[in-house]
Coordinates of C-alpha atoms in Angstrom, one line a residue:
M2 CA -39.5 116.9 -19.8
R3 CA -38.5 115.8 -16.3
L4 CA -41.3 116.3 -13.9
A5 CA -40.4 116.3 -10.3
N6 CA -43.1 115.2 -7.9
P7 CA -46.3 115.8 -9.9
S8 CA -48.2 115.4 -6.6
D9 CA -46.8 118.8 -5.6
D10 CA -49.0 120.3 -8.3
I11 CA -52.3 118.8 -7.8
A12 CA -53.2 116.1 -5.3
K13 CA -56.8 115.9 -6.6
E14 CA -55.9 114.9 -10.1
K15 CA -56.6 111.3 -11.0
R16 CA -53.3 109.4 -11.3
R17 CA -52.4 106.5 -13.5
P18 CA -51.7 103.1 -11.9
T19 CA -48.5 103.4 -9.9
S20 CA -47.1 100.0 -10.8
R21 CA -44.5 100.3 -13.5
L22 CA -44.2 96.6 -14.0
N23 CA -47.7 95.9 -15.4
H24 CA -46.8 97.1 -18.9
R25 CA -45.3 94.7 -21.4
P26 CA -43.9 95.6 -24.8
N27 CA -46.0 95.0 -27.9
S28 CA -43.0 93.9 -29.9
K29 CA -42.1 90.3 -29.9
S30 CA -38.4 90.9 -30.6
K31 CA -35.8 89.9 -28.1
S32 CA -34.4 93.4 -28.2
S33 CA -37.7 94.9 -27.2
R34 CA -38.2 92.5 -24.4
R35 CA -34.7 93.1 -23.1
F36 CA -35.3 96.8 -23.3
A37 CA -38.6 96.6 -21.5
I38 CA -37.1 94.5 -18.7
A39 CA -34.2 96.9 -18.3
M40 CA -36.6 99.8 -18.3
A41 CA -38.8 98.4 -15.6
A42 CA -35.9 97.5 -13.5
A43 CA -34.4 101.0 -13.9
L44 CA -37.7 102.7 -13.0
V45 CA -38.3 100.6 -9.9
A46 CA -34.7 101.0 -8.8
S47 CA -34.5 104.7 -9.4
S48 CA -37.8 105.2 -7.5
L49 CA -36.4 103.4 -4.5
L50 CA -33.3 105.5 -4.6
L51 CA -35.3 108.7 -4.8
E52 CA -37.6 107.7 -2.0
L53 CA -34.6 107.4 0.3
T54 CA -33.4 110.9 -0.3
A55 CA -36.4 112.9 -1.6
E56 CA -37.5 116.0 0.1
P57 CA -41.0 116.0 1.7
T58 CA -43.9 116.5 -0.7
T59 CA -44.9 120.2 -0.7
H60 CA -47.0 122.5 -2.7
A61 CA -45.0 124.7 -5.2
A62 CA -44.0 127.9 -3.5
P63 CA -43.9 131.4 -5.0
N64 CA -40.8 132.1 -7.2
V65 CA -39.7 128.5 -7.1
Q66 CA -37.6 126.4 -9.4
R67 CA -38.4 123.6 -11.7
S68 CA -37.4 120.0 -11.9
A69 CA -34.9 118.2 -14.0
S70 CA -35.9 119.2 -17.5
N71 CA -34.1 121.6 -19.7
T72 CA -33.2 122.6 -23.2
S73 CA -30.4 124.9 -24.2
V74 CA -29.9 126.5 -27.6
Q75 CA -27.5 129.1 -29.0
S76 CA -28.7 132.7 -29.2
N77 CA -30.1 133.7 -32.6
A78 CA -30.2 137.2 -34.0
V79 CA -33.7 138.1 -35.0
N80 CA -34.1 137.9 -38.8
S81 CA -37.3 139.5 -39.8
E82 CA -37.0 138.0 -43.3
K83 CA -37.1 134.5 -41.9
K84 CA -40.2 132.8 -40.7
L85 CA -40.4 132.5 -37.0
H86 CA -40.0 129.0 -35.6
Y87 CA -39.4 127.1 -32.3
T88 CA -35.9 126.2 -31.2
A89 CA -36.6 124.3 -28.0
V90 CA -39.5 122.7 -26.2
E91 CA -40.2 121.4 -22.7
G92 CA -43.1 119.2 -21.6
A93 CA -44.2 119.4 -18.0
Y94 CA -47.1 118.4 -15.9
Y95 CA -50.1 119.1 -18.2
Y96 CA -48.4 122.1 -19.9
T97 CA -45.7 123.0 -22.4
V98 CA -43.0 125.7 -22.6
A99 CA -41.3 126.5 -25.9
L100 CA -38.5 128.9 -27.0
R101 CA -39.0 130.8 -30.2
S102 CA -36.3 131.8 -32.7
D103 CA -36.6 135.5 -31.7
G104 CA -35.7 134.7 -28.1
S105 CA -39.3 134.9 -26.7
V106 CA -40.8 132.2 -24.5
W107 CA -44.3 130.8 -25.1
T108 CA -46.5 128.4 -23.0
W109 CA -49.7 126.5 -23.4
G110 CA -51.7 123.9 -21.5
R111 CA -53.0 124.0 -18.0
N112 CA -53.0 127.2 -15.9
L113 CA -55.2 126.2 -12.9
L114 CA -52.2 126.7 -10.6
G115 CA -50.7 129.6 -12.5
E116 CA -48.2 127.3 -14.2
L117 CA -47.9 129.4 -17.3
G118 CA -46.7 132.4 -15.3
V119 CA -48.8 135.0 -17.1
S120 CA -50.7 136.4 -14.1
E121 CA -50.4 136.4 -10.3
N122 CA -54.0 137.1 -9.7
I123 CA -56.1 135.2 -12.3
R124 CA -56.2 131.5 -13.2
Y125 CA -58.0 129.8 -16.0
R126 CA -58.3 126.2 -16.9
H127 CA -56.2 126.0 -20.1
T128 CA -55.2 127.3 -23.4
F129 CA -54.0 125.5 -26.6
S130 CA -53.0 128.8 -28.2
P131 CA -49.5 129.8 -27.2
I132 CA -49.2 132.8 -24.8
R133 CA -46.1 134.8 -24.5
V134 CA -44.4 134.8 -21.1
P135 CA -44.0 138.4 -20.0
E136 CA -40.7 140.1 -19.0
L137 CA -38.5 137.6 -20.9
S138 CA -36.4 138.5 -24.0
N139 CA -33.3 137.2 -25.8
V140 CA -33.7 133.8 -24.1
I141 CA -31.1 131.1 -24.9
A142 CA -32.2 128.2 -22.6
I143 CA -35.5 127.0 -21.0
S144 CA -36.5 124.5 -18.4
A145 CA -39.8 123.3 -17.1
A146 CA -40.8 121.3 -14.0
G147 CA -43.6 119.0 -13.0
G148 CA -44.3 121.2 -10.0
G149 CA -45.3 124.1 -12.3
I150 CA -41.9 125.8 -11.9
N151 CA -40.0 127.1 -15.0
A152 CA -36.7 128.8 -15.6
A153 CA -34.9 130.6 -18.5
V154 CA -31.5 131.9 -19.2
Q155 CA -31.2 135.2 -21.1
A156 CA -28.4 136.1 -23.5
D157 CA -27.0 138.5 -20.8
G158 CA -26.4 135.5 -18.5
T159 CA -29.2 136.2 -16.1
V160 CA -31.6 133.4 -14.9
W161 CA -35.3 134.0 -14.5
E162 CA -38.0 131.9 -12.8
W163 CA -41.8 131.8 -13.1
G164 CA -44.8 129.7 -12.6
A165 CA -46.8 128.4 -9.6
G166 CA -48.7 131.7 -9.7
K167 CA -45.7 134.0 -10.1
L168 CA -44.6 136.2 -12.9
P169 CA -41.0 135.9 -14.1
S170 CA -38.4 137.3 -11.6
K171 CA -34.6 137.4 -11.8
V172 CA -32.5 135.0 -9.7
E173 CA -30.0 137.0 -7.6
S174 CA -26.2 136.5 -7.8
I175 CA -26.1 134.8 -11.2
N176 CA -25.1 136.9 -14.2
S177 CA -23.1 134.6 -16.4
A178 CA -25.2 131.5 -16.9
K179 CA -25.5 129.5 -20.1
D180 CA -28.0 126.8 -19.0
V181 CA -30.4 125.9 -16.2
V182 CA -32.3 122.9 -15.0
T183 CA -35.1 123.5 -12.5
G184 CA -36.8 121.4 -9.8
S185 CA -36.7 120.9 -6.1
L186 CA -33.0 121.7 -6.7
T187 CA -32.3 124.1 -9.4
V188 CA -28.9 124.0 -11.1
A189 CA -27.3 126.6 -13.3
L190 CA -24.3 126.1 -15.6
L191 CA -22.1 129.2 -15.9
Q192 CA -20.1 130.2 -19.0
N193 CA -16.8 129.4 -17.3
G194 CA -17.8 125.7 -16.8
T195 CA -18.6 126.0 -13.1
V196 CA -22.0 125.2 -11.4
W197 CA -24.3 126.9 -9.0
S198 CA -27.4 125.6 -7.4
W199 CA -30.3 126.6 -5.0
Q200 CA -33.4 125.0 -3.5
R201 CA -37.0 126.0 -3.5
P202 CA -38.6 126.6 0.0
T203 CA -40.2 123.7 1.7
A204 CA -43.6 123.7 3.4
Q205 CA -42.0 123.1 6.8
G206 CA -41.5 126.8 7.5
S207 CA -37.8 126.8 6.8
D208 CA -35.9 130.0 6.2
S209 CA -36.7 130.6 2.5
D210 CA -33.8 133.0 2.1
L211 CA -31.4 130.4 3.3
V212 CA -32.9 127.6 1.3
R213 CA -33.1 129.5 -1.9
K214 CA -29.8 131.3 -1.9
P215 CA -27.7 130.4 -5.0
H216 CA -24.2 129.0 -4.2
A217 CA -21.3 127.6 -6.1
I218 CA -20.7 123.9 -6.1
S219 CA -17.1 123.6 -5.0
G220 CA -14.8 121.3 -6.9
L221 CA -16.7 121.3 -10.2
K222 CA -15.1 122.8 -13.3
D223 CA -15.0 122.1 -17.0
V224 CA -18.7 121.2 -16.9
I225 CA -20.7 121.1 -20.1
Q226 CA -24.1 119.8 -19.0
I227 CA -26.1 119.7 -15.8
G228 CA -29.0 117.8 -14.2
S229 CA -31.2 117.7 -11.1
V230 CA -33.3 114.9 -9.5
G231 CA -34.9 115.7 -6.2
L232 CA -32.0 117.1 -4.1
H233 CA -29.4 115.3 -6.2
G234 CA -27.3 117.4 -8.6
Y235 CA -25.5 116.1 -11.7
A236 CA -22.8 117.4 -13.9
L237 CA -21.2 116.2 -17.1
K238 CA -17.6 117.2 -17.6
K239 CA -15.7 117.7 -20.9
D240 CA -13.8 114.5 -20.3
G241 CA -17.0 112.5 -20.5
S242 CA -17.2 111.8 -16.7
V243 CA -20.4 112.3 -14.7
W244 CA -20.4 113.7 -11.2
T245 CA -23.1 114.0 -8.5
W246 CA -23.7 115.7 -5.2
N247 CA -26.5 115.9 -2.6
E248 CA -28.0 119.0 -1.2
P249 CA -29.2 119.1 2.4
D250 CA -32.9 118.8 3.1
Q251 CA -32.8 120.9 6.2
P252 CA -31.2 124.3 7.0
G253 CA -27.9 124.1 8.7
Q254 CA -26.9 120.8 7.0
V255 CA -23.9 120.7 4.7
Q256 CA -24.1 119.5 1.1
S257 CA -22.0 116.6 0.1
K258 CA -18.9 117.0 -2.1
P259 CA -19.2 116.1 -5.8
T260 CA -18.2 112.5 -6.5
K261 CA -17.6 110.8 -9.8
I262 CA -20.1 108.2 -10.8
K263 CA -18.4 104.9 -11.6
G264 CA -19.2 102.8 -14.6
V265 CA -20.2 105.7 -16.9
T266 CA -17.4 107.0 -19.2
D267 CA -17.1 108.7 -22.5
I268 CA -20.5 110.3 -22.0
S269 CA -21.7 112.9 -24.5
S270 CA -24.9 114.0 -22.8
I271 CA -27.0 113.5 -19.6
K272 CA -30.7 113.9 -19.0
S273 CA -32.3 114.0 -15.5
I274 CA -35.7 112.5 -15.2
D275 CA -38.0 112.8 -12.1
T276 CA -36.5 109.7 -10.4
S277 CA -33.1 109.2 -11.9
L278 CA -30.5 110.1 -14.5
L279 CA -30.0 108.9 -18.0
A280 CA -26.6 109.2 -19.8
L281 CA -25.8 108.8 -23.5
D282 CA -22.3 107.7 -24.5
K283 CA -20.5 108.7 -27.6
N284 CA -21.5 105.4 -29.2
G285 CA -25.2 106.2 -29.0
K286 CA -25.9 103.9 -26.1
V287 CA -28.2 104.9 -23.2
W288 CA -27.2 104.2 -19.6
G289 CA -29.2 104.3 -16.4
L290 CA -28.4 104.0 -12.6
D291 CA -29.8 101.3 -10.3
D292 CA -30.8 101.7 -6.6
T293 CA -27.1 101.5 -5.6
G294 CA -26.0 104.1 -8.1
K295 CA -24.4 101.4 -10.3
A296 CA -24.7 102.1 -14.1
F297 CA -26.3 99.7 -16.6
A298 CA -26.9 99.9 -20.3
F299 CA -30.3 99.8 -22.1
D300 CA -30.7 97.4 -25.0
Y301 CA -32.1 98.4 -28.4
D302 CA -31.3 98.0 -32.1
F303 CA -30.6 101.6 -33.1
K304 CA -28.2 104.5 -32.4
V305 CA -29.6 107.2 -30.1
K306 CA -29.0 110.9 -30.5
K307 CA -31.1 112.2 -27.6
M308 CA -33.2 110.8 -24.8
D309 CA -35.8 112.0 -22.3
G310 CA -38.2 110.5 -19.9
N311 CA -39.8 110.3 -16.4
S312 CA -40.9 107.6 -14.0
Q313 CA -43.5 106.4 -16.4
Y314 CA -41.7 106.1 -19.8
I315 CA -38.7 107.0 -21.9
L316 CA -38.4 108.7 -25.2
L317 CA -35.5 108.0 -27.6
L318 CA -34.5 110.0 -30.6
T319 CA -32.4 108.2 -33.2
T320 CA -29.7 109.6 -35.4
S321 CA -32.0 109.2 -38.3
G322 CA -34.6 111.5 -36.7
E323 CA -37.1 108.8 -35.6
V324 CA -38.7 108.8 -32.2
Y325 CA -39.3 105.7 -30.0
S326 CA -41.2 105.4 -26.7
Y327 CA -40.9 102.6 -24.1
G328 CA -42.7 102.0 -20.8
R329 CA -46.1 103.5 -20.0
S330 CA -46.1 105.6 -23.2
V331 CA -48.5 108.5 -23.3
N332 CA -50.5 107.0 -26.2
G333 CA -50.4 103.5 -24.8
K334 CA -48.1 102.2 -27.5
E335 CA -44.5 101.2 -27.3
G336 CA -42.0 101.4 -30.1
K337 CA -41.7 103.9 -33.0
V338 CA -43.9 106.9 -32.9
N339 CA -45.5 107.2 -36.3
H340 CA -46.2 110.3 -38.3
L341 CA -43.0 112.1 -37.3
S342 CA -39.9 112.7 -39.4
G343 CA -36.9 114.9 -39.4
I344 CA -37.1 115.3 -35.6
T345 CA -34.2 117.1 -33.9
D346 CA -35.3 117.1 -30.2
I347 CA -37.8 115.5 -27.9
S348 CA -39.4 116.1 -24.5
A349 CA -41.3 113.7 -22.2
G350 CA -44.1 115.5 -20.4
Y351 CA -45.7 113.5 -17.7
Y352 CA -48.8 112.6 -19.7
H353 CA -48.0 114.1 -23.1
S354 CA -44.9 113.9 -25.4
L355 CA -43.4 116.5 -27.7
A356 CA -41.1 116.6 -30.6
L357 CA -39.3 119.4 -32.4
S358 CA -38.7 119.0 -36.1
S359 CA -35.9 120.4 -38.3
D360 CA -38.2 123.1 -39.7
G361 CA -38.9 124.4 -36.2
T362 CA -42.4 123.1 -35.7
V363 CA -43.5 121.5 -32.4
W364 CA -45.6 118.3 -32.5
G365 CA -47.5 116.9 -29.5
W366 CA -49.3 113.7 -28.6
G367 CA -50.8 111.8 -25.7
S368 CA -53.0 113.2 -23.0
D369 CA -54.6 116.5 -24.1
K370 CA -57.2 117.2 -21.4
Y371 CA -55.7 120.7 -20.9
E372 CA -54.7 121.0 -24.6
E373 CA -51.1 120.7 -23.6
A374 CA -50.3 118.8 -26.8
G375 CA -50.8 122.1 -28.6
A376 CA -54.3 121.7 -30.2
P377 CA -57.7 120.5 -29.2
A378 CA -58.0 116.8 -28.5
T379 CA -58.6 114.7 -31.6
S380 CA -60.0 111.5 -29.8
S381 CA -62.4 110.8 -27.0
G382 CA -61.1 111.0 -23.5
G383 CA -59.1 114.1 -24.3
M384 CA -56.4 112.2 -26.2
V385 CA -54.2 112.8 -29.2
Y386 CA -52.9 109.6 -30.8
K387 CA -51.5 111.1 -34.0
P388 CA -49.1 114.0 -33.3
V389 CA -50.6 117.4 -33.8
Q390 CA -48.7 120.6 -34.7
A391 CA -48.7 123.4 -32.2
K392 CA -49.2 127.0 -33.2
I393 CA -46.3 129.4 -33.4
G394 CA -47.8 132.1 -31.1
T395 CA -49.0 135.5 -32.2
D396 CA -47.5 138.9 -31.1
V397 CA -49.9 141.9 -31.0
Y398 CA -48.6 145.4 -31.3
L399 CA -50.6 148.4 -30.3
N400 CA -49.4 151.7 -31.8
G401 CA -45.9 150.2 -32.1
D402 CA -45.7 148.7 -28.5
L403 CA -45.9 145.0 -27.7
F404 CA -49.3 144.2 -26.1
Q405 CA -49.0 141.8 -23.3
S406 CA -52.1 140.0 -22.0
M407 CA -52.8 136.9 -19.8
Y408 CA -55.1 135.8 -22.6
A409 CA -53.6 134.6 -26.0
A410 CA -54.4 135.9 -29.4
V411 CA -55.8 132.8 -31.2
E412 CA -55.0 132.0 -34.8
T413 CA -57.8 130.1 -36.5
P414 CA -58.1 128.8 -40.0
K415 CA -60.0 132.0 -41.0
T416 CA -58.7 134.8 -38.8
V417 CA -57.0 135.8 -35.5
Q418 CA -59.3 136.1 -32.5
L419 CA -58.3 138.8 -30.0
P420 CA -59.2 139.1 -26.3
I421 CA -61.4 142.1 -26.8
K422 CA -61.8 143.3 -23.2
A423 CA -58.0 143.6 -22.8
I424 CA -57.6 145.2 -26.2
A425 CA -60.4 147.7 -25.6
T426 CA -58.9 148.7 -22.3
A427 CA -55.5 149.2 -23.9
I428 CA -56.7 151.4 -26.7
G429 CA -59.2 153.4 -24.6
A430 CA -62.3 151.8 -26.1
K431 CA -65.4 150.6 -24.3
F432 CA -66.6 147.0 -24.6
E433 CA -69.9 146.0 -23.1
I434 CA -72.1 142.9 -22.8
H435 CA -75.9 143.4 -23.1
Q436 CA -78.5 141.1 -21.7
V437 CA -82.3 140.9 -22.2
E438 CA -84.2 139.3 -19.4
G439 CA -81.1 137.7 -18.1
S440 CA -79.9 136.2 -21.4
L441 CA -77.1 137.4 -23.6
N442 CA -78.4 139.6 -26.4
H443 CA -75.5 141.5 -28.0
Y444 CA -72.1 143.2 -27.5
T445 CA -71.1 146.8 -28.2
L446 CA -67.7 148.2 -28.8
K447 CA -67.4 152.0 -28.7
Y448 CA -64.4 154.1 -29.9
N449 CA -63.8 157.4 -31.7
N450 CA -67.5 158.3 -32.1
R451 CA -68.3 154.9 -33.5
T452 CA -70.3 152.1 -32.1
I453 CA -70.1 148.5 -33.2
T454 CA -72.8 146.0 -32.4
I455 CA -72.2 142.3 -32.6
R456 CA -74.7 139.5 -31.9
P457 CA -73.7 136.0 -30.8
N458 CA -73.2 133.5 -33.6
E459 CA -73.4 136.0 -36.4
T460 CA -70.7 136.6 -39.0
Q461 CA -71.4 140.3 -39.3
Y462 CA -71.5 143.5 -37.2
V463 CA -73.4 146.8 -37.4
I464 CA -71.4 150.0 -37.2
T465 CA -73.1 153.3 -36.4
S466 CA -71.8 156.9 -36.1
A467 CA -72.3 158.9 -32.9
D468 CA -75.3 160.7 -34.2
A469 CA -76.8 157.5 -35.7
S470 CA -76.8 159.2 -39.1
E471 CA -74.9 156.4 -40.7
E472 CA -75.3 152.7 -40.2
R473 CA -73.5 149.9 -42.1
V474 CA -73.4 146.1 -42.0
I475 CA -69.9 144.6 -42.3
Q476 CA -69.2 140.9 -42.8
I477 CA -66.6 139.1 -40.7
P478 CA -65.0 135.7 -41.1
E479 CA -66.1 134.2 -37.8
P480 CA -68.6 135.0 -35.0
I481 CA -67.5 136.5 -31.7
N482 CA -66.1 133.6 -29.5
N483 CA -64.6 132.7 -26.2
Y484 CA -61.2 131.2 -25.5
S485 CA -59.8 130.3 -22.1
G486 CA -62.6 132.3 -20.5
A487 CA -61.9 135.5 -22.5
T488 CA -64.4 137.0 -25.0
T489 CA -62.7 137.2 -28.4
V490 CA -63.5 138.9 -31.7
P491 CA -61.9 138.5 -35.2
F492 CA -59.3 141.2 -35.6
E493 CA -61.2 142.6 -38.7
V494 CA -63.8 144.0 -36.2
L495 CA -61.3 146.6 -35.1
R496 CA -61.1 148.1 -38.6
G497 CA -64.7 149.2 -38.1
L498 CA -63.4 151.5 -35.4
G499 CA -61.2 153.3 -37.9
L500 CA -58.0 151.5 -36.8
N501 CA -55.3 150.3 -39.1
V502 CA -55.1 146.5 -38.5
S503 CA -52.8 144.1 -40.3
W504 CA -51.9 140.4 -39.9
D505 CA -48.4 139.1 -41.0
S506 CA -48.6 135.3 -40.7
E507 CA -44.9 134.9 -41.6
R508 CA -43.8 137.0 -38.7
A509 CA -46.7 135.9 -36.5
M510 CA -47.4 139.5 -35.9
L511 CA -50.7 141.5 -35.7
T512 CA -50.4 145.3 -35.6
I513 CA -53.1 147.7 -34.5
D514 CA -52.5 151.4 -35.1
D515 CA -54.5 154.5 -34.5
A516 CA -53.1 157.0 -37.1
D517 CA -54.3 160.0 -35.1
K518 CA -52.6 158.9 -31.9
K519 CA -49.4 158.0 -33.6
D520 CA -49.3 161.3 -35.4
S521 CA -49.9 163.2 -32.2
G522 CA -47.4 161.2 -30.3
R523 CA -50.0 160.1 -27.7

């Protein structure tokens, strides 16, 4: 959603034109023109405000926090009889984070800088198939940042951070949180309505322990929602007032006291974007802040339920479940986003947008160069113009235990492809690649006195016994493949090893059992 300082992530990425005034609305209505003018003014003004107070641009540091983008949901008990679905989604800088109804967190998109938080040692370009974030369970709120920093709140009130090449780790001193917004400044909302915050380390060699130490924001209570923009914190109180404070950008400096923002009253929700704050009042009108901090209203012809955005564009969700995009929209078009209905939430990634429908499906559109929209690109230039549905994410269980790998299990129209090297290591099998005169010839998988031979591009494999007295040819739905740099095989191949393998699409669960090991308790 909010993406703080994308340049922190990757200075070498090509950027869109920086001018936010070149775009003009396609609609000829006065309302659209007024909205576009207000939007352009707000973006320029908010950028000026941020430039005056922003921290120096740095590369994301280990165990850092994310920017101002968050989604909070109520905890759900796992219901094995109900089909799994997503309950929240966050779009960041070329990747996506989503919360599933069983309290697990899933990510997809770019992983060049370790944004997905699935390994501290290995990077790969991208994945469109959701991969489960390790160490997290019973999650009730998520947040994702443009700098590759993500955070989650578990049902026990603990806050966890991951990304930028780091696996999830628990934030110290916080044990009763209900929501979190991550960024250069990370803000946590506690269950008693108070607020805590902490900063990520800068590149200037400052004391990271001092910079990162969580601390309470004195004077704030009865808070129901939080936000973070650069080193500015925001809080929405029960009475509809919005408060702000500034964190110091150098060790030893003192943070400012929270002050009430004038001109915004009767507010029902706030949303921090990478350069400013958006506020939604109880009448469905969206407000922004200019360079002096003065509030102004956006102009449009519908009632807004939720909003999101960044320095490039803004997304609006109406009370009727329709989505509108204004500014430098990710698909190049302003106005209503077609092919979406029954939408309950939205998220503005930097170059891709996301929507969550009432049935718990996630839809993505815009830039898809790293498959951050949730599926392979459908148009040239790595673009998705018509929203595509993201997969739900597949759990793999080996002999009753959850199997965690940095490579995803990939559901295809015909089967589920599994990262075979990792699976083989976990079950004690041996997977080998065989070459002839420097070229790939075939693969072998050995386990329990059986050897499976698979050749590239073939929809069959040959299984032989240890003494070669028996040889059979077995058909499979797809050839061996490669996803995100990992060699994958259809799960049906494992049955040739004498394993019990089953796929439950309703529960998004694939189980692999060795009856002999389970019976012996090994």
